[in-house]
Tab-separated table of C-alpha atoms and ligand atoms in Angstrom:
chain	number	residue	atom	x	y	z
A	15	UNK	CA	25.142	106.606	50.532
A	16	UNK	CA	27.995	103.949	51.387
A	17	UNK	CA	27.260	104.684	55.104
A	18	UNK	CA	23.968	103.798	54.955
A	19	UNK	CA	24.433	100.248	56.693
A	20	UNK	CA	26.663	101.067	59.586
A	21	UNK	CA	26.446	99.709	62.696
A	22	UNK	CA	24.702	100.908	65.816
A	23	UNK	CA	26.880	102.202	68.088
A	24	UNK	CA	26.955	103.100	72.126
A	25	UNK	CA	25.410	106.049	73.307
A	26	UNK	CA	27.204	107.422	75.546
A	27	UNK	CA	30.372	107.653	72.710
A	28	UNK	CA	31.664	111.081	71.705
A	29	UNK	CA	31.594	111.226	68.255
A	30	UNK	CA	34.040	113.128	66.145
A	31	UNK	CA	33.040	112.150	63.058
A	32	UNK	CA	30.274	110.820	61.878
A	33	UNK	CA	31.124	109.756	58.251
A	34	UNK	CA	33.446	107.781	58.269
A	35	UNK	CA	32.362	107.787	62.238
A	36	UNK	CA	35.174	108.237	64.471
A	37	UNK	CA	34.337	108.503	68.379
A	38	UNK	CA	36.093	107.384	71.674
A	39	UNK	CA	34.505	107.129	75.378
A	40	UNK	CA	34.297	109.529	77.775
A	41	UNK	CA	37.630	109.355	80.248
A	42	UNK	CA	35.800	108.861	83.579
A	43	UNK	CA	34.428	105.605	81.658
A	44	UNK	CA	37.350	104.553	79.692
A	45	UNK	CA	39.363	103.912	82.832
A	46	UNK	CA	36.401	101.827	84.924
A	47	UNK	CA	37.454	98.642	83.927
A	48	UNK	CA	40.826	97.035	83.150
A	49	UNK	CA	39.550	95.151	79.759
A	50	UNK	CA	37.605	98.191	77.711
A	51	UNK	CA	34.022	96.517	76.987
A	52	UNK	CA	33.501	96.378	73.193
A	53	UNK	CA	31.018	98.964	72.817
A	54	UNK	CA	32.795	101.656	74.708
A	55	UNK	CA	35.981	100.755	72.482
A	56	UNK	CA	37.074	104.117	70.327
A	57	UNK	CA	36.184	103.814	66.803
A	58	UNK	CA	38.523	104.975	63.937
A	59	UNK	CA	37.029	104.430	60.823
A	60	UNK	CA	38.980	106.077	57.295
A	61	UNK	CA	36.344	104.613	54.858
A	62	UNK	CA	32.419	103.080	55.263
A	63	UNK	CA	32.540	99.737	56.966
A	64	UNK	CA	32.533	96.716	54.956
A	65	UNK	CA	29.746	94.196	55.156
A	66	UNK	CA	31.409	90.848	55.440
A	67	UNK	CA	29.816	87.259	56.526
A	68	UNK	CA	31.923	84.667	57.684
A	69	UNK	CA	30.832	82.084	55.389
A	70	UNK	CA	32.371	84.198	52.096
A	71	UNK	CA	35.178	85.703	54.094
A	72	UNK	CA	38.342	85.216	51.738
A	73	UNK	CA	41.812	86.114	53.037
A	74	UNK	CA	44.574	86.201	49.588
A	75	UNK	CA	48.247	85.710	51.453
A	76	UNK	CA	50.308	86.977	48.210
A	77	UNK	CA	53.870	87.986	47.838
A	78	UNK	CA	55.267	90.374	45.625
A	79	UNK	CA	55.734	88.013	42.859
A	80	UNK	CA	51.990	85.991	42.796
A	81	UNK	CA	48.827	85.188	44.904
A	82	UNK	CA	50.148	82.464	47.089
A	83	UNK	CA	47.087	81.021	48.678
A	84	UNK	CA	43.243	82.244	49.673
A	85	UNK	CA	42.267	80.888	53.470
A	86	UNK	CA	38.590	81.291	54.582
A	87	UNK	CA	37.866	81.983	58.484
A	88	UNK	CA	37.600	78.244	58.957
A	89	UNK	CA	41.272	77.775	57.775
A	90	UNK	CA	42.478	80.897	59.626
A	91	UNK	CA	40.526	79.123	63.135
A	92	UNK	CA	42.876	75.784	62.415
A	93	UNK	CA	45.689	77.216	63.624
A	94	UNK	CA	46.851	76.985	67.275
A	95	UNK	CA	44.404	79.701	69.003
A	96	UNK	CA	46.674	82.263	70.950
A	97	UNK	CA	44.914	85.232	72.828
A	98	UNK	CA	46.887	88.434	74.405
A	99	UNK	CA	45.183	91.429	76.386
A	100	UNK	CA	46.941	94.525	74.211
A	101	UNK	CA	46.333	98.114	73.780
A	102	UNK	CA	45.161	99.829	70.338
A	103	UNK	CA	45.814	103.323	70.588
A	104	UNK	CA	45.448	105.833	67.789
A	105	UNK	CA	48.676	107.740	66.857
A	106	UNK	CA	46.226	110.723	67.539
A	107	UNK	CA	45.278	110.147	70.728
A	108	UNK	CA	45.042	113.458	72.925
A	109	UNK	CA	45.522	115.702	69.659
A	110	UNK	CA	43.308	118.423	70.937
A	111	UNK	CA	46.261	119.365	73.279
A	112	UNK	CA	48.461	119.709	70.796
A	113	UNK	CA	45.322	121.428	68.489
A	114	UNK	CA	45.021	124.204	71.497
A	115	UNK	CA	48.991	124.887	71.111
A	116	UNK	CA	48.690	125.082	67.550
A	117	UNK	CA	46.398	124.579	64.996
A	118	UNK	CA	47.002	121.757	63.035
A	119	UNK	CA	44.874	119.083	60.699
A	120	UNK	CA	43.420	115.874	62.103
A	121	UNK	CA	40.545	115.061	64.396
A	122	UNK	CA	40.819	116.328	67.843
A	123	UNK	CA	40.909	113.151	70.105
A	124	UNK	CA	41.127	113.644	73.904
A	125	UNK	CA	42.234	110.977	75.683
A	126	UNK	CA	40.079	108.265	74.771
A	127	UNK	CA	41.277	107.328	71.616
A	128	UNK	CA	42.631	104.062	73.027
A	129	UNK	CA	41.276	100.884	74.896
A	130	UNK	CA	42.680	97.773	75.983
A	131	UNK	CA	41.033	94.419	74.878
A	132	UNK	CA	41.572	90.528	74.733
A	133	UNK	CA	42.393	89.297	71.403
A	134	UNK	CA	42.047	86.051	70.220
A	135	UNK	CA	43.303	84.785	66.836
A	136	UNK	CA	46.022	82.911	64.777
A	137	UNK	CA	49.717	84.232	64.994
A	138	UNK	CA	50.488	85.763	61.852
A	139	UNK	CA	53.347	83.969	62.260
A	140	UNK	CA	52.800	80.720	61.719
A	141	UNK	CA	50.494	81.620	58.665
A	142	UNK	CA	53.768	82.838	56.869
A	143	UNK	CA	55.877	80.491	58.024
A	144	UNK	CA	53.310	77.973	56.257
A	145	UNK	CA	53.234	79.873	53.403
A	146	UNK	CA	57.340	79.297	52.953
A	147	UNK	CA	58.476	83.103	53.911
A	148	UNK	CA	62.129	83.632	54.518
A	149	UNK	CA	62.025	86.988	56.378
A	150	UNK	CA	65.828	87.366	54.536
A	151	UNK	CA	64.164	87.760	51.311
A	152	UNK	CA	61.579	90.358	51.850
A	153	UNK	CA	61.108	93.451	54.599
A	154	UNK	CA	57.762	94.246	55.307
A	155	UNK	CA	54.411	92.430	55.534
A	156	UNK	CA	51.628	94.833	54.016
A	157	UNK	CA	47.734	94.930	54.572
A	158	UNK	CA	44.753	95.839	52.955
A	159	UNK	CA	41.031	96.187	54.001
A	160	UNK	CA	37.906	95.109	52.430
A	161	UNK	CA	37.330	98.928	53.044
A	162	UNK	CA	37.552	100.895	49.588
A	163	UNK	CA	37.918	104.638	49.300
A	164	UNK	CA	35.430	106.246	46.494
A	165	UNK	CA	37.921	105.344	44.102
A	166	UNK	CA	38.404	101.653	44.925
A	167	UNK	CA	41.404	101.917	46.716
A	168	UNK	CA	41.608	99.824	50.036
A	169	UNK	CA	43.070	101.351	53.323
A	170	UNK	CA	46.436	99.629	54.235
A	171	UNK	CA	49.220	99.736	56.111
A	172	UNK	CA	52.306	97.665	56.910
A	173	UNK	CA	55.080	96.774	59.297
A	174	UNK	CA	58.366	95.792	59.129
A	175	UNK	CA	59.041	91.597	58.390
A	176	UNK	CA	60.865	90.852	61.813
A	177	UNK	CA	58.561	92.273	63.912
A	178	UNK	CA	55.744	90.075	61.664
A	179	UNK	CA	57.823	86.934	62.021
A	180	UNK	CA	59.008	86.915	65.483
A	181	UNK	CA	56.860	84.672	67.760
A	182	UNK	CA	57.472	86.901	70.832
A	183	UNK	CA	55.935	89.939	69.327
A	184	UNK	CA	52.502	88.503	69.825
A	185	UNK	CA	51.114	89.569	66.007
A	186	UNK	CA	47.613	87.950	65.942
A	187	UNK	CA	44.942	87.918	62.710
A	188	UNK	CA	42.353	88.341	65.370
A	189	UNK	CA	38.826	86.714	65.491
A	190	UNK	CA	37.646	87.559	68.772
A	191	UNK	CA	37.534	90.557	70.858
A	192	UNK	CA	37.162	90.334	74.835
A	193	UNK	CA	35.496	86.788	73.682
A	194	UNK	CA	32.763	87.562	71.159
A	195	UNK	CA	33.297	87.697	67.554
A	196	UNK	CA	35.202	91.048	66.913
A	197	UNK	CA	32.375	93.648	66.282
A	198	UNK	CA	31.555	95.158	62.285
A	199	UNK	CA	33.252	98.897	63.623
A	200	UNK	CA	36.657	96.839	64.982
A	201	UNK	CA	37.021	94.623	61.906
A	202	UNK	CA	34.719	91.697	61.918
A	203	UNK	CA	35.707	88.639	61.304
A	204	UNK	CA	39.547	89.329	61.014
A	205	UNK	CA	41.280	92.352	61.877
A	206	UNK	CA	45.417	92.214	62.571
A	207	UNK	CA	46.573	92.993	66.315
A	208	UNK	CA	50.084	94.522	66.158
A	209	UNK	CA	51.066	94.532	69.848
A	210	UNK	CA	52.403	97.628	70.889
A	211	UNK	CA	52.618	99.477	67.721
A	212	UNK	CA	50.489	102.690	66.401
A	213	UNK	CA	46.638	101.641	65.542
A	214	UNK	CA	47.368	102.514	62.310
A	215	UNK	CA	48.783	99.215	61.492
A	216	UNK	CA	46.216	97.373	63.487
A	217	UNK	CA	44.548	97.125	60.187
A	218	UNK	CA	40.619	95.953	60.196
A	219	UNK	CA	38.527	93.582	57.637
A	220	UNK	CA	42.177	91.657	56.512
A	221	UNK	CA	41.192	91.497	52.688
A	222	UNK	CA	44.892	90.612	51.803
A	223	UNK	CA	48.768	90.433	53.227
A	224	UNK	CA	51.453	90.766	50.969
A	225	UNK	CA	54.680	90.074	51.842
A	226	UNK	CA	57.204	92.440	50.117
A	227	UNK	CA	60.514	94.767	50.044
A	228	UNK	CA	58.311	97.880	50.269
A	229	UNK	CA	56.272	99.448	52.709
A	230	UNK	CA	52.521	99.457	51.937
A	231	UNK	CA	51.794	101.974	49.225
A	232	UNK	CA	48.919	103.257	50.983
A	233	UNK	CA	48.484	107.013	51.882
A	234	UNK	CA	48.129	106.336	55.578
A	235	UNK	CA	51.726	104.713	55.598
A	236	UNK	CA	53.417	106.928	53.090
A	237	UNK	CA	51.783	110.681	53.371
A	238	UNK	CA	50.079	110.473	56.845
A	239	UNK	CA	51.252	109.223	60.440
A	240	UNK	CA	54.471	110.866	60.318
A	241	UNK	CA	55.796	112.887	63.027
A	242	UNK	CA	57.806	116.128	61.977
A	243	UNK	CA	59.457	118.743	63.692
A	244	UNK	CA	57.300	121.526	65.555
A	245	UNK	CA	58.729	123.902	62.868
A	246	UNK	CA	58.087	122.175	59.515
A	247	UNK	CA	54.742	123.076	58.322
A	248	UNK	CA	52.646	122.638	55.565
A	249	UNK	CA	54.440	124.277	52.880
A	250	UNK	CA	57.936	122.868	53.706
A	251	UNK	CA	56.826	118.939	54.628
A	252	UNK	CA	58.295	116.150	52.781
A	253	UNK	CA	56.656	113.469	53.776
A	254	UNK	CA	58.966	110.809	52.130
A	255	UNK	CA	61.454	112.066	54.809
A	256	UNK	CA	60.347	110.821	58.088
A	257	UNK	CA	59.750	107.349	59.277
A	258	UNK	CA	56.126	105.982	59.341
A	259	UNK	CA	55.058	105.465	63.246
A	260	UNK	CA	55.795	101.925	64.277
A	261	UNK	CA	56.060	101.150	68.200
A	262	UNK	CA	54.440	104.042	70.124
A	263	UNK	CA	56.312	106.438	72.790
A	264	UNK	CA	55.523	106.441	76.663
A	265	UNK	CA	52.074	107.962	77.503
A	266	UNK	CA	49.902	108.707	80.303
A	267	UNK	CA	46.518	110.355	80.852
A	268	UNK	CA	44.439	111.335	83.832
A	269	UNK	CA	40.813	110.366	83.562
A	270	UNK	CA	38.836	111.101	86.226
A	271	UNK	CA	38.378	113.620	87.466
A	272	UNK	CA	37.951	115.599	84.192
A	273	UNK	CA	39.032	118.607	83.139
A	274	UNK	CA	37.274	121.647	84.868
A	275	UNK	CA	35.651	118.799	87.107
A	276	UNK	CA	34.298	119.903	90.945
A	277	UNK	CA	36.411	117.486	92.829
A	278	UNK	CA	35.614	117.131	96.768
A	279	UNK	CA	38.366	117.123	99.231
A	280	UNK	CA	38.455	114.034	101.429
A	281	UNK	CA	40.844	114.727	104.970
A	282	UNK	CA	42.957	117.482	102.233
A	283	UNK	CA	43.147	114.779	99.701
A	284	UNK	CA	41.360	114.220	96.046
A	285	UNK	CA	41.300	110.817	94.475
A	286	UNK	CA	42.798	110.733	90.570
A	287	UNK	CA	43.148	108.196	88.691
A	288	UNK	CA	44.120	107.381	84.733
A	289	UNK	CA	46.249	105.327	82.346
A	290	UNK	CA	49.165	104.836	81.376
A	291	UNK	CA	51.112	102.504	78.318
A	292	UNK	CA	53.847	102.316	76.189
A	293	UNK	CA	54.908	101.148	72.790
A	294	UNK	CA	56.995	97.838	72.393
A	295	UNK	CA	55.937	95.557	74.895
A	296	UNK	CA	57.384	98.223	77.634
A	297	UNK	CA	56.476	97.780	80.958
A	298	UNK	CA	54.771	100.542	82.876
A	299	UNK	CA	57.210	101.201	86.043
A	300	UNK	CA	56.153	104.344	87.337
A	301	UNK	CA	53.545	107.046	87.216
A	302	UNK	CA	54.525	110.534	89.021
A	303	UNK	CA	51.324	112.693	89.973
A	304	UNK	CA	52.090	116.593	90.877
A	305	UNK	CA	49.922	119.554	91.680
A	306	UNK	CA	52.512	122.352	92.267
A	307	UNK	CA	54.312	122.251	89.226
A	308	UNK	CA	56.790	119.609	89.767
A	309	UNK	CA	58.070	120.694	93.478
A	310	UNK	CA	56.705	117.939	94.828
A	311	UNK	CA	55.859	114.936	92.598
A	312	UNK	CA	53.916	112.178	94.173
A	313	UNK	CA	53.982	108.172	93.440
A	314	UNK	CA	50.446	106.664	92.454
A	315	UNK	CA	49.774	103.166	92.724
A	316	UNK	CA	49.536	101.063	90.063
A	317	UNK	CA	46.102	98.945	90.014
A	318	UNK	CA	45.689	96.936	87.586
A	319	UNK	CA	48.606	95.341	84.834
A	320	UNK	CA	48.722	92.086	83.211
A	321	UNK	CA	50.903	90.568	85.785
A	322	UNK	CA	51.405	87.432	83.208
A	323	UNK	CA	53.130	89.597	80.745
A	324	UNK	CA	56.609	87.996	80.351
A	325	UNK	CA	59.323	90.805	79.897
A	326	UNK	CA	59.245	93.196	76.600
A	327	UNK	CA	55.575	91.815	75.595
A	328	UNK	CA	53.674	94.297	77.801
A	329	UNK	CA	50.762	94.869	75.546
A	330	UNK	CA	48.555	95.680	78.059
A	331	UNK	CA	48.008	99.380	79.839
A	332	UNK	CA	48.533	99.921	83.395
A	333	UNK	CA	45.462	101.711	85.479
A	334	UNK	CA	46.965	103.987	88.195
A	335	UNK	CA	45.688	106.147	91.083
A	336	UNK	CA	46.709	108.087	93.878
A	337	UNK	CA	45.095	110.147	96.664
A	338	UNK	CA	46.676	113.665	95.962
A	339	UNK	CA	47.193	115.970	99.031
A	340	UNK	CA	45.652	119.433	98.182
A	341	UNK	CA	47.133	122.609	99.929
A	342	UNK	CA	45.129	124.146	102.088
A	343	UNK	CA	42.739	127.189	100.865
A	344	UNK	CA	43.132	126.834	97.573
A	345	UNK	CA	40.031	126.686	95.095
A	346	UNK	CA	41.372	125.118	92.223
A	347	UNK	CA	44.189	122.847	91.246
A	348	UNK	CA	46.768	121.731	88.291
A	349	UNK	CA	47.454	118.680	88.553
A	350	UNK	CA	50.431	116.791	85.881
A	351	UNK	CA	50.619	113.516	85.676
A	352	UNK	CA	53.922	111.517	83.725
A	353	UNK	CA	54.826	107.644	83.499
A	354	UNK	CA	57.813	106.201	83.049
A	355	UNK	CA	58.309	102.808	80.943
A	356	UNK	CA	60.948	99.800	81.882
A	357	UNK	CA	63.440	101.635	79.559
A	358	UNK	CA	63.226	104.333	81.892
A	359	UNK	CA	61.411	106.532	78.965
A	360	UNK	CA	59.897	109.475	80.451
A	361	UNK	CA	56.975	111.611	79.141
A	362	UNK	CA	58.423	115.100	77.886
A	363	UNK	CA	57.506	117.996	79.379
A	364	UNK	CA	55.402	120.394	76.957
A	365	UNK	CA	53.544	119.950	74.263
A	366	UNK	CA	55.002	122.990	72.523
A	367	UNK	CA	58.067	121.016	71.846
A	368	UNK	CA	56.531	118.050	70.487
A	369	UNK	CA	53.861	119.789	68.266
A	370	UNK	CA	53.579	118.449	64.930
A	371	UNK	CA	51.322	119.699	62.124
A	372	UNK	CA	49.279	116.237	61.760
A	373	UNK	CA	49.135	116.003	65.814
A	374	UNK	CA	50.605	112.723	66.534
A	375	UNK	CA	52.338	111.365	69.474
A	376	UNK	CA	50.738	114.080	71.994
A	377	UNK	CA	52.571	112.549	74.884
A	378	UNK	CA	53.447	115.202	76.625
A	379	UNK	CA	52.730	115.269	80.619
A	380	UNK	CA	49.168	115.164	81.009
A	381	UNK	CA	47.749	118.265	82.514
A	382	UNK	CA	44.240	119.449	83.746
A	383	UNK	CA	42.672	122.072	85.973
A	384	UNK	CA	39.840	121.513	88.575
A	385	UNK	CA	38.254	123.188	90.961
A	386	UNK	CA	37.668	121.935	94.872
A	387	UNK	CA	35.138	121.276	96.657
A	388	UNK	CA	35.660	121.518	100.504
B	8	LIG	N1	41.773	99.319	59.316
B	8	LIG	C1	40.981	99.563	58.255
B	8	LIG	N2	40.757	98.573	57.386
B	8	LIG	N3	40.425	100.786	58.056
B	8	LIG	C2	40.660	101.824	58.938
B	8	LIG	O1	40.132	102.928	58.736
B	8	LIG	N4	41.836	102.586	60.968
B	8	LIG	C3	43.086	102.377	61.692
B	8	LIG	C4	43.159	100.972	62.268
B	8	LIG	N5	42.802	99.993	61.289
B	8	LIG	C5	41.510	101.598	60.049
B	8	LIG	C6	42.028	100.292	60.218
B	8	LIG	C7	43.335	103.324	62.752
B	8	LIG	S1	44.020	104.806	62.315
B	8	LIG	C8	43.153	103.012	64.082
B	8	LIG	S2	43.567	104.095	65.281
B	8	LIG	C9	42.569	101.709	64.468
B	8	LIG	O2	42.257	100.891	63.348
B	8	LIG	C10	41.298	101.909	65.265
B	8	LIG	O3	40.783	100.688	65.686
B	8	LIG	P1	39.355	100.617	66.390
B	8	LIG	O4	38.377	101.378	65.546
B	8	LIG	O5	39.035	99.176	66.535
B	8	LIG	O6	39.519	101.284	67.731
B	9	LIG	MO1	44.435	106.118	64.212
């Protein structure tokens, strides 16, 4: 069994999949603390995790042409240390939304398929710059992982060369996480950070980079998160025509209380609270809160950002809440929360409109019932 040595994991996770083990916090939890603690950290693994040491650790930098040069974690730590506070979300976060719409394929995520951590690592930057790239020659940087599928393949993924190359975009090999070595389930020793860009790419145990004019090959940039039109389905998809996710869309989520949740009334109010991020280093400016179907909507406050962010490198998510004024009488509530991001992106409405057979992107306005206590 290739899943025979994985690592211990948190308790109080969800899982969704055991093997390869996929599992995300619960929401009132995900949202307690500004900097998601390592072990309550969502887990997305495709393939059995690798078992790495540091001392054999072996990075290949390649290009298309030949194997360039093979760094070991010791070169990698040379390198000026830089350390960001960033989201990595999964381009399936909140799925089962879409899933109760519609059924569709892919593992149904609620909200906590994302976390916020501090990275620390070398810019990926300055290791190609080192290594003599001009990004005119080439346009993408691939990955790989030391994890292999049954048939030896290794998962990958890649992003475009600018984004890989430009200092400001904060693209880290990563050897810590929130200070400790990065744990086995979120790539130990290196994994890459892509700031503000789908998890996807965030690609765990770096085996190899290549620097190329293709996209990685790899099924999970080609035939997977890709984000079609709520009428295309499975026997009229072409996956070769739609751009693989890259920077991530405006999202929000309301995490406590939960779904279905007895919520007590305090002087006609109830406290709610969530998250809310998006993609490209856009700042969080807003977050409207209603509970009579947009009539009234309702300003929450935002708690906690990383107020050091300089503009357009906003990696970080924003923690919001608000004390919600409940009509009188009632029993139960719907309340909607939306966020808006510094390019004045706003959530969209439904998730009818946005449904997509694979369930990505499920950013519509977040909405949940409870009932209230008086
Ligand atoms: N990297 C490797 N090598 N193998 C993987 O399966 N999963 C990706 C990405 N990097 C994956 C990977 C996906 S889809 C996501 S959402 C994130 O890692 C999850 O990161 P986490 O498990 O640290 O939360
Ligand atoms: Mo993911």
């Amino acid at each position: 069994d290739p899943y025979a040595r994985e690592p211990v994991r948190h308790k109080a996770l969800k899982v969704n999949g055991q093997k390869p083990f996929c599992a995300e916090p619960p929401p009132s939890l995900l949202i307690e603390s500004f900097v998601t603690p390592v072990e309550l950290f969502y887990v997305r693994n495709h393939l059995p995790v690798p078992e790495l040491d540091s001392e054999s650790y072996a990075l290949e930098l390649a290009t298309e042409e030949s194997t360039r040069k093979t760094l070991k974690l010791e070169d990698i730590k040379k390198y000026p240390k830089h350390t960001i506070t960033s989201v990595v979300m999964c381009g399936g976060n909140r799925r089962s939304e879409m899933a109760a719409e519609k059924p569709l394929k892919g593992l149904t995520w609620g909200v906590g398929a994302v976390g916020n951590a501090v990275w620390t690592g070398t810019k990926l930057c300055d290791i190609l710059r080192d290594l003599g790239i001009n990004e005119d020659d080439y346009d993408h940087v691939q990955f790989e992982g030391y994890d292999l599928d049954p048939s030896g393949t290794p998962y990958g993924a890649s992003i475009p060369i600018g984004r890989a190359m430009d200092p400001k975009a904060d693209v880290i090999l990563a050897y810590e996480m929130n200070g400790q070595s990065i744990p086995r389930d979120h790539g130990f020793p290196i994994r890459v950070i892509v700031p503000g860009v789908v998890g996807a790419r965030n690609v765990k145990w770096l085996a190899k980079i290549i620097v190329s004019k293709k996209e990685s090959p790899s099924q999970w940039q080609q035939g997977d998160y890709k984000v079609f039109s709520p009428s295309t389905d499975w026997d009229n998809v072409d996956f070769s025509k739609a751009p693989a996710i890259q920077e991530m869309p405006v999202i929000s989520a309301i995490c406590k209380p939960e779904p279905l949740e007895n919520v007590k009334v305090v002087n006609g109010k109830i406290n709610v609270k969530g998250y809310a991020w998006s993609g490209g280093g856009r700042k969080i400016v807003r977050v409207d809160v209603t509970n009579d179907q947009g009539e009234t909507w309702h300003t929450a406050n935002l708690d906690a950002e990383d107020t050091n962010a300089k503009d357009g490198r906003h990696w970080s998510w924003t923690l919001w809440s608000i004390d919600l004024p409940v009509q009188k009488g009632w029993k139960e509530t719907e309340i909607w929360a939306k966020a808006v991001d510094a390019s004045y992106n706003v959530q969209p409405e439904t998730v009818k409109n946005i449904w997509n057979l694979r369930g990505f992107l499920c950013n519509a306005y977040h909405k949940i019932k409870v009932k209230l206590d008086r």
